[in-house]
Coordinates of C-alpha atoms in Angstrom, one line a residue:
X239 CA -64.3 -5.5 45.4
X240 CA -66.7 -6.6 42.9
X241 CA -69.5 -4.6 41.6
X242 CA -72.4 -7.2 43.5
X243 CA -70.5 -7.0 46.5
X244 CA -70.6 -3.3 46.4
X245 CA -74.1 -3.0 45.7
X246 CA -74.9 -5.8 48.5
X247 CA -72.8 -3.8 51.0
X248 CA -73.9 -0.1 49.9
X249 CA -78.0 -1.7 50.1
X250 CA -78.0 -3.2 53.2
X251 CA -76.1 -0.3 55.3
X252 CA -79.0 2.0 53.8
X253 CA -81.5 -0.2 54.9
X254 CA -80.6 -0.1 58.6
X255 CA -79.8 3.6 58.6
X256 CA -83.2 3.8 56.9
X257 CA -84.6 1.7 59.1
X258 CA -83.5 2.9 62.3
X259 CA -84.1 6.3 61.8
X260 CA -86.8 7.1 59.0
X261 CA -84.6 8.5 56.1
X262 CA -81.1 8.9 55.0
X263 CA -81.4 6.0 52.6
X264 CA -80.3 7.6 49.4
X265 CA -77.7 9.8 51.6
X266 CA -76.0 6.7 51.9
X267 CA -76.5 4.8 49.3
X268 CA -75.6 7.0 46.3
X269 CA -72.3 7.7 46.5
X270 CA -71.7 4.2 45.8
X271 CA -74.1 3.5 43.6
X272 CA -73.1 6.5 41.5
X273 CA -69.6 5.6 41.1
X274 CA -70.7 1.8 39.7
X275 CA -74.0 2.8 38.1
X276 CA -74.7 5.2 35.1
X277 CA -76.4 7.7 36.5
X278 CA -80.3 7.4 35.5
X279 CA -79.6 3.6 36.8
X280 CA -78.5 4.8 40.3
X281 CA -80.7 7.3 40.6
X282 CA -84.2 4.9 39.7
X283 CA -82.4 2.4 41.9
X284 CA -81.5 4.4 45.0
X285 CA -85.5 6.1 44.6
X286 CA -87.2 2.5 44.1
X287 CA -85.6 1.2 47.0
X288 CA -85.9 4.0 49.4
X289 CA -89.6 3.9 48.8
X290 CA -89.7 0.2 49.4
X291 CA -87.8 1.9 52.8
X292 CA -90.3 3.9 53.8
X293 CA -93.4 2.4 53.1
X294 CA -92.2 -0.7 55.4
X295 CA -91.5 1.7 57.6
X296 CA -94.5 3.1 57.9
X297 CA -96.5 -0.2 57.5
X298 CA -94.4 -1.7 60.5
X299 CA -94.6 1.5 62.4
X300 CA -98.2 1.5 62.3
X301 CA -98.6 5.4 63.5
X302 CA -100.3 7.7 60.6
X303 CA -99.5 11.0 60.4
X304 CA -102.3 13.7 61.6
X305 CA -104.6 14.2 58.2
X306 CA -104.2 17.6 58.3
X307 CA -100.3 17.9 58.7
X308 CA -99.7 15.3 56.0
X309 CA -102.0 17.2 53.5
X310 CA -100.5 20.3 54.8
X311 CA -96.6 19.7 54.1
X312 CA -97.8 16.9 51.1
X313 CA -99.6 19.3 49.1
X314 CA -97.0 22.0 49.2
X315 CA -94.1 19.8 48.5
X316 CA -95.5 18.1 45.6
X317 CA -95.7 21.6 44.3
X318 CA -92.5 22.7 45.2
X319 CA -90.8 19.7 43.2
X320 CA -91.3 21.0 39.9
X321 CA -90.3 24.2 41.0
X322 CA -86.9 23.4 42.2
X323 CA -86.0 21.4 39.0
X324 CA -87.0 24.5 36.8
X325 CA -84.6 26.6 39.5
X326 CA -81.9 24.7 38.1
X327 CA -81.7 26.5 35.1
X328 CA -80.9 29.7 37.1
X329 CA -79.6 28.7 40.5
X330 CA -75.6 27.5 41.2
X331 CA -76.6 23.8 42.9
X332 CA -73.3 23.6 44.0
X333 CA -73.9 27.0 46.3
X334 CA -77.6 25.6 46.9
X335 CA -75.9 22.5 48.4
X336 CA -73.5 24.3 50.3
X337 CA -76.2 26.4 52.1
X338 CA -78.4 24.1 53.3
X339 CA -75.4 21.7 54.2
X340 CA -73.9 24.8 56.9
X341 CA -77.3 25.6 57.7
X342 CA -78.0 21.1 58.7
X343 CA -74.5 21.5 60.3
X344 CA -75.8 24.8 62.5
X345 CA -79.3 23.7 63.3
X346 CA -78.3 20.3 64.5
X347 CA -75.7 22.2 66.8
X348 CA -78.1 24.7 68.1
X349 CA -81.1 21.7 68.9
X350 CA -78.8 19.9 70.3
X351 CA -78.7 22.2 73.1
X352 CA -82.1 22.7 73.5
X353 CA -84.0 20.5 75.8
X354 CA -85.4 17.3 74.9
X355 CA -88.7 18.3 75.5
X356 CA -88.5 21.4 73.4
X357 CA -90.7 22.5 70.7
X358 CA -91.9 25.9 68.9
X359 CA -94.4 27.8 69.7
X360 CA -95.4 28.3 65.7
X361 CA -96.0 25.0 64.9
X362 CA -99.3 24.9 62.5
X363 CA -100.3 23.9 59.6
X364 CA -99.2 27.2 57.9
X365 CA -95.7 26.7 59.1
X366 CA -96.2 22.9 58.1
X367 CA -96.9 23.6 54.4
X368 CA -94.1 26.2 54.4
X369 CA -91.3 23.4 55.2
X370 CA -92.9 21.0 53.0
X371 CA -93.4 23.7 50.1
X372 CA -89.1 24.3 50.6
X373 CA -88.4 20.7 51.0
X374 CA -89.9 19.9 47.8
X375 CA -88.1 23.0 46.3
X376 CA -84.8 21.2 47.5
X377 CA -86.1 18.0 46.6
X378 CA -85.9 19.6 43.1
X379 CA -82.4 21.1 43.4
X380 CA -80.0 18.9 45.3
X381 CA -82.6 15.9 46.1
X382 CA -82.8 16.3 49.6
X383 CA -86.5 16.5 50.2
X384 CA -86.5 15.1 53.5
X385 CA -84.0 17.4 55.7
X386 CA -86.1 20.6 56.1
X387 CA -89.0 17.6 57.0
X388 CA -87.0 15.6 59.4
X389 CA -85.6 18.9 60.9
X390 CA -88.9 20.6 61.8
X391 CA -90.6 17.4 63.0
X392 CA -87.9 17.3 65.9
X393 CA -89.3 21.0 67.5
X394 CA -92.5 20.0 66.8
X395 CA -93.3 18.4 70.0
X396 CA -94.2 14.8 68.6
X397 CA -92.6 12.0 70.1
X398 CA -90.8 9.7 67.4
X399 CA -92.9 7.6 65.7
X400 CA -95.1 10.3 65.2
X401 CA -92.1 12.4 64.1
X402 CA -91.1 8.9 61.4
X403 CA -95.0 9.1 60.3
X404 CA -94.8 12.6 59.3
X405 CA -91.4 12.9 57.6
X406 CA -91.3 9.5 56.3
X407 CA -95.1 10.3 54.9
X408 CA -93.7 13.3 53.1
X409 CA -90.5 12.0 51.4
X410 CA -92.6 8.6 50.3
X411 CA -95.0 10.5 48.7
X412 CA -92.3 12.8 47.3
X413 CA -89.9 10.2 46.2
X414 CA -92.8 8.3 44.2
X415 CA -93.0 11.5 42.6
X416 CA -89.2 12.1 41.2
X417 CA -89.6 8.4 40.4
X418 CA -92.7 9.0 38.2
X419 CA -91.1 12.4 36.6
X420 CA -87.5 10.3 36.0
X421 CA -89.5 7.4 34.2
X422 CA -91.3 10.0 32.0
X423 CA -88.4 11.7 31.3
X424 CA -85.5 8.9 31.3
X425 CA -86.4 5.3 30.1
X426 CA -84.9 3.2 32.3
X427 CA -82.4 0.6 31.2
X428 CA -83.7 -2.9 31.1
X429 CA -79.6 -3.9 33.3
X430 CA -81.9 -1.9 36.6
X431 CA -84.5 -5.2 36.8
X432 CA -81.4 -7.3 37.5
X433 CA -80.1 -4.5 39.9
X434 CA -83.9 -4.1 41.7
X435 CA -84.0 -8.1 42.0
X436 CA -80.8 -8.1 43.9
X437 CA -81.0 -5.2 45.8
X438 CA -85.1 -5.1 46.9
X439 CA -84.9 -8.4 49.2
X440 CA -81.5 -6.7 50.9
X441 CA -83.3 -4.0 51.7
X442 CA -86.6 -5.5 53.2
X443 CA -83.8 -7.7 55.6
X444 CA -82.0 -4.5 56.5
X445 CA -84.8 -2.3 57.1
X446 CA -86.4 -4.5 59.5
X447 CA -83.2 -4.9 61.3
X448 CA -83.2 -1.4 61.5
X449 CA -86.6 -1.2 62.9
X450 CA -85.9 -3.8 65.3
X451 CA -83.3 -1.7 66.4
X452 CA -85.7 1.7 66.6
X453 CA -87.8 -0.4 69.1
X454 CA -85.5 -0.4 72.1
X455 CA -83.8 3.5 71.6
X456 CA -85.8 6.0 73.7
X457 CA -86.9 9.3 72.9
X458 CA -83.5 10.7 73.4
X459 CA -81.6 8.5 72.3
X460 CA -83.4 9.0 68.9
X461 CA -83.5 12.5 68.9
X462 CA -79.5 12.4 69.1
X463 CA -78.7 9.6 66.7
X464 CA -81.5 11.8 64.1
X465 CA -79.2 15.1 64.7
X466 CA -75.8 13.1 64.2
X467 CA -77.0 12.2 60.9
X468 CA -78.8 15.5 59.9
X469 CA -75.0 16.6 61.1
X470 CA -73.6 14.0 58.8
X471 CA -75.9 15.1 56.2
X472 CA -74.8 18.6 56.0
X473 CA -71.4 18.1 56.2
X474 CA -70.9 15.3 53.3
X475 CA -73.7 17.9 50.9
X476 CA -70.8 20.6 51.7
X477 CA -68.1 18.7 51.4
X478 CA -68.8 17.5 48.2
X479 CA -70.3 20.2 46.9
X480 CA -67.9 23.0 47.8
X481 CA -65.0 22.0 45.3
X482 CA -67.4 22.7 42.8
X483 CA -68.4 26.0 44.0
X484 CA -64.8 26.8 44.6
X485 CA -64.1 26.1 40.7

């Protein structure tokens, strides 16, 4: 299969995961893009398209996040970013991987048998900030900013697009972020503009397919197809990662 064809297939089934559900874009589009891409390329790639993602997303979506929750998990996870990265110099990311992979794989078993309706009776803006301080922590370490985000916003009581404006909010804002640091740090090579001029109009196609597709689920159809993939999540980060713990 050629290289185009990968990068064709890899984009567009992103987009309508992406689109459908509000994140999970660079879940599925890395691996691929990893294995064809040097790895600065993939990575400013995978970021600049999620963010296209999520900010059609959120345009098409039209719901806004509540000030004071965005600010409160925003703030936070910006700050907790820069911490994660310097963690790396201490921390086993292969063991950091494997943690929150089991602990995806356990929480979308246990919320799964809550009711539909659930939702926690600590649910503030203190406990807001928390999960978006941690998510930017992990956003740092293994790149997976959005999972403690997309997580919490399922017990929070909001009903989906509110739960999409809040998480999807939060990893925009974050992944604009790691793409600002990357560009700082990395100059990107001048082969990505061909890459971005392929891959950008495959996405904007796919995501709103996706989104098509998120207007005739209901709210649990959504909440179980957002646990299957925070399932899916947790076990791919563990199954990849735990070889190289195990070494």
């Amino acid at each position: 299969m050629s290289e185009t064809l990968q990068i064709v297939l890899c984009l567009s089934c992103a987009g309508l995961v992406s689109g459908l559900t509000g994140f999970a874009f660079a879940l599925v589009a890395s691996g691929t893009l990893l294995s064809i891409r040097a790895p600065i390329e993939a990575t400013a790639l995978v970021l600049t398209c999620s963010i296209l993602s999520q900010a059609l997303s959120v345009l098409r979506l039209r719901t806004l996040p509540p000030r004071a929750t965005a600010l409160a998990m925003i703030g936070p996870g910006l700050v907790g970013a820069p911490i994660g990265i310097y963690l790396l110099q201490d921390l086993n990311p292969e063991l950091v991987k494997v943690l929150i992979g089991i602990f995806l794989i356990l929480y979308s078993a246990v919320v799964a048998t809550l009711r539909s309706d659930y939702r926690v009776s600590f649910g503030n803006a203190w406990s807001d900030g928390a999960v978006g301080f941690l998510g930017g922590i992990l956003g740092g370490i293994a790149g997976l900013s959005g999972a403690l985000p997309t997580a919490w916003s399922l017990v929070r009581g909001w009903e989906p697009r509110m739960q999409r404006a809040v998480y999807q909010s939060f990893t925009l804002v974050l992944q604009i972020w790691s793409l600002a640091i990357l560009a700082v740090f990395n100059p990107f090579p001048p082969e990505l503009m061909g890459d971005l001029a392929l891959g950008l109009p495959i996405v904007l196609v796919s995501v709103l397919a996706g989104l098509s597709l998120f207007g005739h689920i209901d709210q649990r159809r959504f909440r179980s197809i957002v646990l299957a993939l925070l399932a899916a999540i947790g076990i791919t980060t563990t199954a990849l990662a735990l070889p190289g713990l195990l070494h």
